[in-house]
CSV table of C-alpha atoms in Angstrom, one decimal:
chain,number,residue,atom,x,y,z
A,12,MET,CA,0.0,0.2,-0.4
A,13,LYS,CA,3.1,2.0,1.2
A,14,GLN,CA,4.7,1.3,-2.8
A,15,LYS,CA,1.6,2.6,-4.1
A,16,THR,CA,0.7,5.9,-3.1
A,17,LEU,CA,4.7,7.0,-3.8
A,18,LEU,CA,4.7,5.8,-7.2
A,19,ASP,CA,1.6,7.8,-6.8
A,20,MET,CA,3.1,10.4,-6.1
A,21,LEU,CA,5.3,9.7,-8.2
A,22,LEU,CA,3.4,9.9,-10.9
A,23,TYR,CA,2.3,13.1,-9.9
A,24,ILE,CA,5.0,14.7,-9.6
A,25,LEU,CA,5.6,14.0,-13.7
A,26,GLY,CA,2.7,15.1,-14.8
A,27,MET,CA,3.1,18.6,-13.0
A,28,SER,CA,6.5,18.8,-14.4
A,29,PHE,CA,4.7,18.2,-17.7
A,30,ASN,CA,1.9,20.2,-18.2
A,31,LEU,CA,4.2,23.0,-16.7
A,32,ALA,CA,7.0,21.8,-19.7
A,33,LEU,CA,3.8,21.9,-21.9
A,34,MET,CA,3.0,25.8,-20.6
A,35,ALA,CA,6.0,27.2,-21.0
A,36,LEU,CA,6.5,26.0,-24.7
A,37,VAL,CA,2.2,27.3,-25.3
A,38,GLY,CA,4.0,30.4,-23.9
A,39,TYR,CA,7.2,30.7,-26.1
A,40,ALA,CA,5.3,30.1,-29.3
A,41,VAL,CA,3.0,31.9,-28.0
A,42,TYR,CA,5.0,35.3,-27.9
A,43,VAL,CA,7.8,34.6,-30.7
A,44,PHE,CA,4.0,34.5,-32.7
A,45,ALA,CA,3.0,37.8,-31.6
A,46,ILE,CA,6.8,39.3,-31.9
A,47,ARG,CA,6.2,38.6,-36.0
A,48,GLY,CA,2.7,39.5,-35.9
A,49,LEU,CA,4.5,42.5,-34.2
A,50,ALA,CA,7.7,43.0,-36.6
A,51,PHE,CA,5.0,41.8,-40.2
A,52,GLY,CA,2.5,44.1,-39.2
A,53,GLU,CA,5.4,46.9,-39.0
A,54,GLU,CA,6.8,46.5,-42.4
A,55,MET,CA,3.4,46.2,-43.9
A,56,SER,CA,2.9,50.1,-42.1
A,57,GLU,CA,6.2,51.4,-43.6
A,58,TYR,CA,3.2,51.7,-47.2
A,59,MET,CA,1.1,53.0,-45.4
A,60,VAL,CA,1.7,56.1,-44.5
A,61,ALA,CA,-0.3,60.0,-45.2
A,62,THR,CA,0.9,63.2,-45.3
A,63,GLY,CA,-0.3,66.1,-44.7
A,64,GLU,CA,-1.5,68.8,-41.8
A,65,ASP,CA,-4.5,66.6,-41.1
A,66,TYR,CA,-1.8,63.8,-40.4
A,67,GLU,CA,1.8,66.0,-39.0
A,68,VAL,CA,2.1,65.9,-35.3
A,69,GLU,CA,5.1,68.0,-34.2
A,70,PHE,CA,6.0,66.2,-31.4
A,71,ILE,CA,8.0,68.0,-28.7
A,72,LEU,CA,9.8,65.7,-25.7
A,73,GLU,CA,12.0,68.1,-23.2
A,74,ASP,CA,14.5,66.2,-21.6
A,75,TYR,CA,14.6,62.2,-21.3
A,76,THR,CA,12.1,60.9,-21.1
A,77,PRO,CA,9.9,57.5,-19.8
A,78,LEU,CA,7.9,55.2,-22.1
A,79,ALA,CA,4.8,55.6,-20.1
A,80,GLU,CA,5.7,60.0,-20.0
A,81,VAL,CA,5.7,59.4,-24.3
A,82,ALA,CA,3.2,56.5,-24.2
A,83,ARG,CA,0.7,59.3,-22.6
A,84,LYS,CA,1.5,61.9,-25.1
A,85,LEU,CA,1.4,59.6,-28.0
A,86,GLU,CA,-2.4,59.4,-27.0
A,87,GLU,CA,-3.3,62.5,-25.9
A,88,GLU,CA,-2.2,63.3,-29.4
A,89,GLY,CA,-3.6,60.9,-31.8
A,90,LEU,CA,-1.0,58.9,-32.7
A,91,ILE,CA,-1.9,56.5,-31.0
A,92,PRO,CA,-5.0,54.7,-30.0
A,93,ASN,CA,-4.1,53.1,-26.6
A,94,GLN,CA,-0.8,54.0,-24.1
A,95,TRP,CA,-1.9,50.6,-22.4
A,96,MET,CA,-1.0,48.4,-25.3
A,97,PHE,CA,1.9,50.8,-27.2
A,98,ARG,CA,3.5,49.9,-23.2
A,99,LEU,CA,3.0,46.4,-24.2
A,100,GLU,CA,4.1,46.4,-26.8
A,101,ARG,CA,7.0,47.8,-26.6
A,102,MET,CA,8.6,45.7,-23.3
A,103,LEU,CA,7.3,42.7,-25.2
A,104,MET,CA,10.0,43.5,-28.1
A,105,ASN,CA,12.4,44.5,-25.4
A,106,ARG,CA,13.0,48.1,-27.0
A,107,GLY,CA,14.2,50.3,-23.9
A,108,GLN,CA,12.4,52.6,-21.6
A,109,ASP,CA,13.9,55.7,-22.8
A,110,PHE,CA,13.6,58.6,-25.8
A,111,ARG,CA,16.1,61.5,-26.6
A,112,PRO,CA,14.2,64.7,-26.1
A,113,GLY,CA,13.9,67.3,-29.8
A,114,THR,CA,11.4,68.4,-31.6
A,115,PHE,CA,9.6,65.5,-34.1
A,116,THR,CA,8.1,65.4,-37.1
A,117,LEU,CA,5.4,62.2,-36.5
A,118,ASN,CA,3.0,61.1,-38.8
A,119,ARG,CA,-1.2,59.6,-37.2
A,120,ASN,CA,-1.0,56.9,-39.8
A,121,MET,CA,2.5,55.7,-38.7
A,122,SER,CA,2.8,51.8,-36.9
A,123,SER,CA,4.0,52.0,-32.9
A,124,SER,CA,7.6,50.5,-34.2
A,125,GLN,CA,8.2,53.5,-36.7
A,126,LEU,CA,7.8,56.2,-33.7
A,127,ASN,CA,9.7,53.9,-31.6
A,128,ASN,CA,12.8,54.2,-33.8
A,129,THR,CA,11.8,58.0,-34.7
A,130,LEU,CA,11.8,59.0,-31.9
A,131,ARG,CA,14.8,57.2,-30.3
A,132,ALA,CA,17.2,58.2,-33.7
A,133,LEU,CA,20.2,61.0,-33.5
A,134,PRO,CA,19.1,64.3,-31.9
A,135,PRO,CA,17.3,66.3,-35.2
A,136,ALA,CA,18.9,69.6,-36.0
A,137,GLU,CA,15.9,71.4,-34.2
A,138,THR,CA,15.8,70.4,-30.5
A,139,GLN,CA,14.2,73.6,-29.3
A,140,SER,CA,10.6,75.1,-28.2
A,141,GLN,CA,8.9,77.7,-26.7
A,142,ARG,CA,5.6,77.5,-24.7
A,143,ILE,CA,2.8,79.5,-25.0
A,144,THR,CA,-0.5,80.5,-23.7
A,145,ILE,CA,-3.4,81.4,-25.2
A,146,PRO,CA,-6.1,82.8,-21.6
A,147,GLU,CA,-9.5,81.7,-22.0
A,148,GLY,CA,-12.1,84.0,-24.0
A,149,TRP,CA,-9.8,85.6,-26.7
A,150,THR,CA,-10.7,85.5,-30.2
A,151,ILE,CA,-10.0,84.7,-32.9
A,152,ALA,CA,-7.9,88.1,-33.8
A,153,ASP,CA,-6.7,88.3,-30.6
A,154,MET,CA,-4.6,85.8,-31.0
A,155,ALA,CA,-3.3,87.0,-34.3
A,156,ALA,CA,-1.8,90.0,-32.8
A,157,TYR,CA,-0.1,88.0,-30.3
A,158,PHE,CA,1.2,85.8,-32.7
A,159,GLU,CA,2.9,88.5,-35.0
A,160,ARG,CA,3.8,90.4,-31.2
A,161,GLN,CA,5.9,87.0,-30.9
A,162,GLY,CA,7.5,87.1,-34.5
A,163,PHE,CA,6.3,83.5,-35.5
A,164,PHE,CA,4.1,85.3,-38.5
A,165,PRO,CA,1.8,88.5,-40.0
A,166,ALA,CA,-2.0,88.7,-37.6
A,167,GLU,CA,-3.2,88.3,-41.2
A,168,GLU,CA,-1.6,84.7,-42.1
A,169,PHE,CA,-3.5,83.3,-38.9
A,170,ILE,CA,-6.9,85.2,-39.4
A,171,HIS,CA,-6.6,83.8,-42.4
A,172,ALA,CA,-5.3,80.0,-42.2
A,173,ALA,CA,-7.9,80.3,-40.0
A,174,GLN,CA,-11.3,80.9,-42.1
A,175,HIS,CA,-9.2,79.3,-45.4
A,176,GLY,CA,-7.6,75.9,-44.3
A,177,GLN,CA,-8.9,72.7,-44.6
A,178,PHE,CA,-9.2,71.1,-41.5
A,179,ASN,CA,-10.6,68.3,-41.3
A,180,TYR,CA,-12.1,67.5,-38.1
A,181,GLY,CA,-15.6,65.6,-37.6
A,182,PHE,CA,-16.4,67.9,-35.1
A,183,LEU,CA,-17.0,70.8,-38.0
A,184,MET,CA,-19.1,69.4,-39.8
A,185,GLY,CA,-22.1,71.2,-39.0
A,186,VAL,CA,-19.8,74.8,-39.5
A,187,PRO,CA,-21.2,76.8,-42.7
A,188,HIS,CA,-17.1,76.9,-44.4
A,189,ASP,CA,-18.2,80.4,-45.2
A,190,ARG,CA,-19.2,81.6,-41.9
A,191,PRO,CA,-16.7,84.1,-41.1
A,192,ASN,CA,-14.2,84.0,-38.5
A,193,ARG,CA,-15.4,80.3,-39.3
A,194,LEU,CA,-13.2,78.9,-36.5
A,195,GLU,CA,-13.7,80.3,-33.8
A,196,GLY,CA,-14.6,79.5,-30.8
A,197,TYR,CA,-13.1,75.5,-31.7
A,198,LEU,CA,-9.4,77.4,-31.5
A,199,PHE,CA,-8.9,75.6,-27.7
A,200,PRO,CA,-6.4,78.5,-25.6
A,201,ASP,CA,-4.5,75.9,-23.4
A,202,THR,CA,-0.7,76.4,-23.1
A,203,TYR,CA,0.6,73.7,-26.0
A,204,GLU,CA,4.8,73.6,-26.8
A,205,ILE,CA,5.5,74.3,-29.7
A,206,SER,CA,8.1,75.0,-31.5
A,207,MET,CA,10.4,78.0,-32.8
A,208,THR,CA,9.4,78.4,-35.7
A,209,PRO,CA,5.3,77.7,-36.4
A,210,SER,CA,3.1,77.6,-39.3
A,211,PRO,CA,-0.3,79.0,-38.7
A,212,GLU,CA,-1.4,75.4,-39.8
A,213,HIS,CA,0.3,73.6,-37.3
A,214,ILE,CA,-0.7,76.2,-33.9
A,215,ILE,CA,-4.7,76.0,-35.6
A,216,HIS,CA,-4.5,72.0,-35.9
A,217,ARG,CA,-2.4,71.6,-32.2
A,218,MET,CA,-6.0,73.5,-30.5
A,219,LEU,CA,-8.4,71.5,-33.0
A,220,ARG,CA,-6.9,68.2,-31.7
A,221,ARG,CA,-6.6,69.9,-28.1
A,222,PHE,CA,-10.8,70.1,-28.8
A,223,GLU,CA,-11.4,66.5,-29.9
A,224,MET,CA,-9.5,65.2,-27.4
A,225,LEU,CA,-12.0,66.7,-24.7
A,226,PHE,CA,-15.0,66.5,-26.8
A,227,THR,CA,-15.2,63.2,-26.0
A,228,ASP,CA,-18.7,60.6,-27.5
A,229,TYR,CA,-19.4,60.6,-23.4
A,230,TYR,CA,-20.0,64.7,-24.6
A,231,HIS,CA,-21.9,63.7,-28.0
A,232,THR,CA,-24.2,62.6,-26.2
A,233,ARG,CA,-25.5,65.0,-24.0
A,234,ALA,CA,-25.1,67.5,-26.5
A,235,ASP,CA,-27.6,65.3,-28.4
A,236,GLU,CA,-30.0,64.7,-24.9
A,237,LEU,CA,-30.8,68.6,-25.1
A,238,GLY,CA,-31.1,68.9,-28.2
A,239,MET,CA,-28.5,71.2,-29.4
A,240,THR,CA,-25.8,70.6,-32.1
A,241,VAL,CA,-21.3,71.0,-30.6
A,242,ASP,CA,-21.8,74.6,-32.8
A,243,GLU,CA,-24.8,75.6,-30.8
A,244,VAL,CA,-22.7,73.8,-27.4
A,245,VAL,CA,-20.3,75.8,-27.9
A,246,ILE,CA,-21.4,79.3,-28.9
A,247,MET,CA,-23.9,79.2,-25.3
A,248,ALA,CA,-19.8,78.8,-23.8
A,249,SER,CA,-18.9,81.1,-25.9
A,250,ILE,CA,-20.7,84.2,-24.5
A,251,ILE,CA,-20.7,82.5,-20.9
A,252,GLU,CA,-17.0,82.8,-20.9
A,253,ARG,CA,-17.6,86.6,-22.0
A,254,GLU,CA,-20.4,87.2,-20.2
A,255,THR,CA,-18.6,86.7,-17.0
A,256,ARG,CA,-15.5,86.6,-15.2
A,257,VAL,CA,-16.7,84.8,-11.3
A,258,ALA,CA,-15.9,80.8,-11.7
A,259,ALA,CA,-19.5,79.4,-9.9
A,260,GLU,CA,-21.3,81.6,-11.6
A,261,ARG,CA,-21.2,80.3,-15.1
A,262,PRO,CA,-23.4,77.5,-14.9
A,263,THR,CA,-26.2,80.2,-13.7
A,264,VAL,CA,-25.5,81.9,-17.1
A,265,SER,CA,-26.1,78.8,-18.3
A,266,GLN,CA,-29.6,78.8,-16.6
A,267,VAL,CA,-30.4,82.1,-18.0
A,268,ILE,CA,-30.1,82.0,-21.1
A,269,HIS,CA,-31.3,78.4,-21.6
A,270,ASN,CA,-34.3,80.1,-20.2
A,271,ARG,CA,-34.6,82.8,-22.2
A,272,LEU,CA,-34.3,80.7,-26.6
A,273,ARG,CA,-36.6,78.5,-24.2
A,274,VAL,CA,-39.7,81.1,-24.0
A,275,GLY,CA,-39.0,82.7,-26.9
A,276,MET,CA,-37.1,86.2,-25.1
A,277,ASN,CA,-34.1,87.4,-27.3
A,278,LEU,CA,-31.1,86.7,-25.0
A,279,GLU,CA,-29.6,90.1,-25.3
A,280,MET,CA,-26.1,90.2,-23.7
A,281,CYS,CA,-24.1,92.8,-24.0
A,282,SER,CA,-20.5,90.4,-25.4
A,283,THR,CA,-22.1,89.4,-28.0
A,284,VAL,CA,-22.7,93.5,-29.4
A,285,ASN,CA,-19.1,93.8,-28.1
A,286,TYR,CA,-18.1,90.8,-30.6
A,287,THR,CA,-19.2,93.8,-33.4
A,288,ILE,CA,-18.5,96.7,-32.5
A,289,GLY,CA,-15.3,96.1,-29.3
A,290,PRO,CA,-15.8,96.1,-25.6
A,291,ARG,CA,-17.5,99.2,-23.7
A,292,ASP,CA,-18.0,99.6,-20.0
A,293,ARG,CA,-21.9,99.4,-20.8
A,294,LEU,CA,-24.0,100.0,-24.2
A,295,THR,CA,-26.0,103.4,-25.0
A,296,TYR,CA,-29.2,102.0,-26.6
A,297,GLU,CA,-27.8,103.0,-30.1
A,298,GLU,CA,-25.3,100.6,-29.1
A,299,THR,CA,-27.9,97.5,-29.0
A,300,ARG,CA,-28.8,98.8,-32.3
A,301,THR,CA,-25.8,98.0,-34.3
A,302,GLU,CA,-27.2,95.5,-37.3
A,303,SER,CA,-25.4,92.8,-37.2
A,304,PRO,CA,-25.9,89.0,-37.5
A,305,TRP,CA,-24.4,88.1,-33.4
A,306,ASN,CA,-26.1,91.1,-32.2
A,307,THR,CA,-28.8,89.2,-29.8
A,308,TYR,CA,-30.5,93.0,-28.8
A,309,ILE,CA,-32.0,93.1,-32.4
A,310,ASN,CA,-31.6,88.8,-33.5
A,311,PRO,CA,-33.7,86.1,-31.7
A,312,GLY,CA,-31.9,83.1,-30.7
A,313,LEU,CA,-28.7,81.9,-30.4
A,314,PRO,CA,-26.0,84.5,-32.5
A,315,ILE,CA,-24.5,82.7,-35.7
A,316,GLY,CA,-21.4,81.0,-34.2
A,317,PRO,CA,-20.0,81.2,-31.5
A,318,ILE,CA,-18.0,85.3,-30.0
A,319,GLY,CA,-14.5,83.7,-28.8
A,320,ASN,CA,-13.0,81.0,-27.6
A,321,PRO,CA,-14.5,79.1,-24.5
A,322,GLY,CA,-12.9,77.2,-22.0
A,323,TRP,CA,-14.1,74.3,-20.3
A,324,ALA,CA,-15.0,75.7,-17.7
A,325,SER,CA,-17.9,77.3,-20.0
A,326,ILE,CA,-18.4,74.4,-22.9
A,327,ARG,CA,-19.5,72.5,-20.0
A,328,ALA,CA,-21.7,74.9,-18.2
A,329,ALA,CA,-23.5,75.3,-21.0
A,330,MET,CA,-24.4,71.6,-21.3
A,331,PHE,CA,-24.9,71.2,-17.3
A,332,PRO,CA,-26.9,74.4,-16.3
A,333,ASP,CA,-28.0,74.8,-13.2
A,334,PRO,CA,-31.7,74.3,-12.7
A,335,GLY,CA,-33.8,77.1,-12.0
A,336,ASN,CA,-35.8,80.4,-13.0
A,337,PHE,CA,-33.4,83.0,-13.8
A,338,LEU,CA,-34.1,85.0,-17.0
A,339,PHE,CA,-31.2,88.5,-15.4
A,340,PHE,CA,-28.1,89.1,-14.5
A,341,VAL,CA,-27.4,92.8,-13.6
A,342,LEU,CA,-23.5,93.2,-12.7
A,343,ARG,CA,-23.5,93.8,-9.1
A,344,ASP,CA,-19.4,93.8,-7.9
A,345,PRO,CA,-17.9,95.9,-11.0
A,346,ALA,CA,-14.1,94.6,-9.5
A,347,THR,CA,-15.3,90.6,-8.5
A,348,GLY,CA,-17.3,90.5,-10.9
A,349,GLU,CA,-20.2,89.2,-9.1
A,350,HIS,CA,-23.9,89.5,-10.7
A,351,HIS,CA,-27.2,90.1,-9.1
A,352,PHE,CA,-29.7,87.5,-11.0
A,353,SER,CA,-33.5,87.9,-11.1
A,354,THR,CA,-36.5,85.2,-12.0
A,355,THR,CA,-39.2,88.5,-13.3
A,356,LEU,CA,-37.8,91.9,-14.8
A,357,ALA,CA,-39.3,94.0,-11.7
A,358,GLU,CA,-36.8,92.8,-10.0
A,359,HIS,CA,-33.9,92.8,-12.9
A,360,ASN,CA,-35.0,96.7,-12.8
A,361,ALA,CA,-35.1,96.9,-9.2
A,362,ALA,CA,-32.1,95.3,-9.3
A,363,ALA,CA,-30.4,98.1,-12.0
A,364,ALA,CA,-31.5,100.4,-10.5
A,365,ARG,CA,-29.4,100.0,-6.9
A,366,TYR,CA,-26.4,98.6,-8.7
A,367,LEU,CA,-26.5,100.9,-12.2
A,368,ASN,CA,-26.2,104.3,-10.7
């Protein structure tokens, strides 16, 4: 009986060893197959790289950067679909973890191997970059003047590129091609690392890609729930951005706009007149009668286009207004920018008399 037990144990150990060896062999085979498959895919992709502004991305690494950070940046720029898969593939291919600093021209159709090799090549001749910051609410004209002051290019070049350039992004499909200041509202205000000699098209693509990255399917669905197009959301957000500088008030200003549209009242937003005639501390009655498709004193509904380039907080506020019945607001404190909100015209007139006189 004892001998049988020892024999059974021996057979069990031999069987386990065989199973482990078989699993290791299968694992190795899968690994080899994966490596060969990746190599084959990379070889095939060499013939599939398109060119042009829609595909090319200027990619900047300021210092020797670990794989995780490079993968995050590549995904953010739309160069890879998933940072985790890129990292896994690099580890399977037994590639190094650090990338060279520099300014690289990458392509959205590059394989991960091509991206990897380009970022590990000898440093390109142009390795310097500079940082620009675009404030929330700036118009295309504001940006153009800023870029001219920076010595990048004449303001007219940026304005012309924004109006007549070819920018193929899905969210722009609802924007009339001949609308004045066609890209107004979509040049996302943020801080960007750019080359020392940028082109208008390159900067515009960077801003549009940033908008595309933030305005995800979730927000497209939310706009649909509100019965709004993306363009209407951006137009409303641009008004919210210019009407208040107090962050906590943005959803309340959004409430006022939504309520006025719902009951058929003209928006009567001073910012929409200022977009046409320039900034004023207070509009005269004659100025509120200015003929302009952006003037919401004389035109019902939203203006024909955005009146600036809103930040993300204002875009969210346009889609998530505070609940309530406010229809009016008036500046209460010029120092802080705070407003008084009212539900009735009588209350609003009393507040205006109190704060504006």
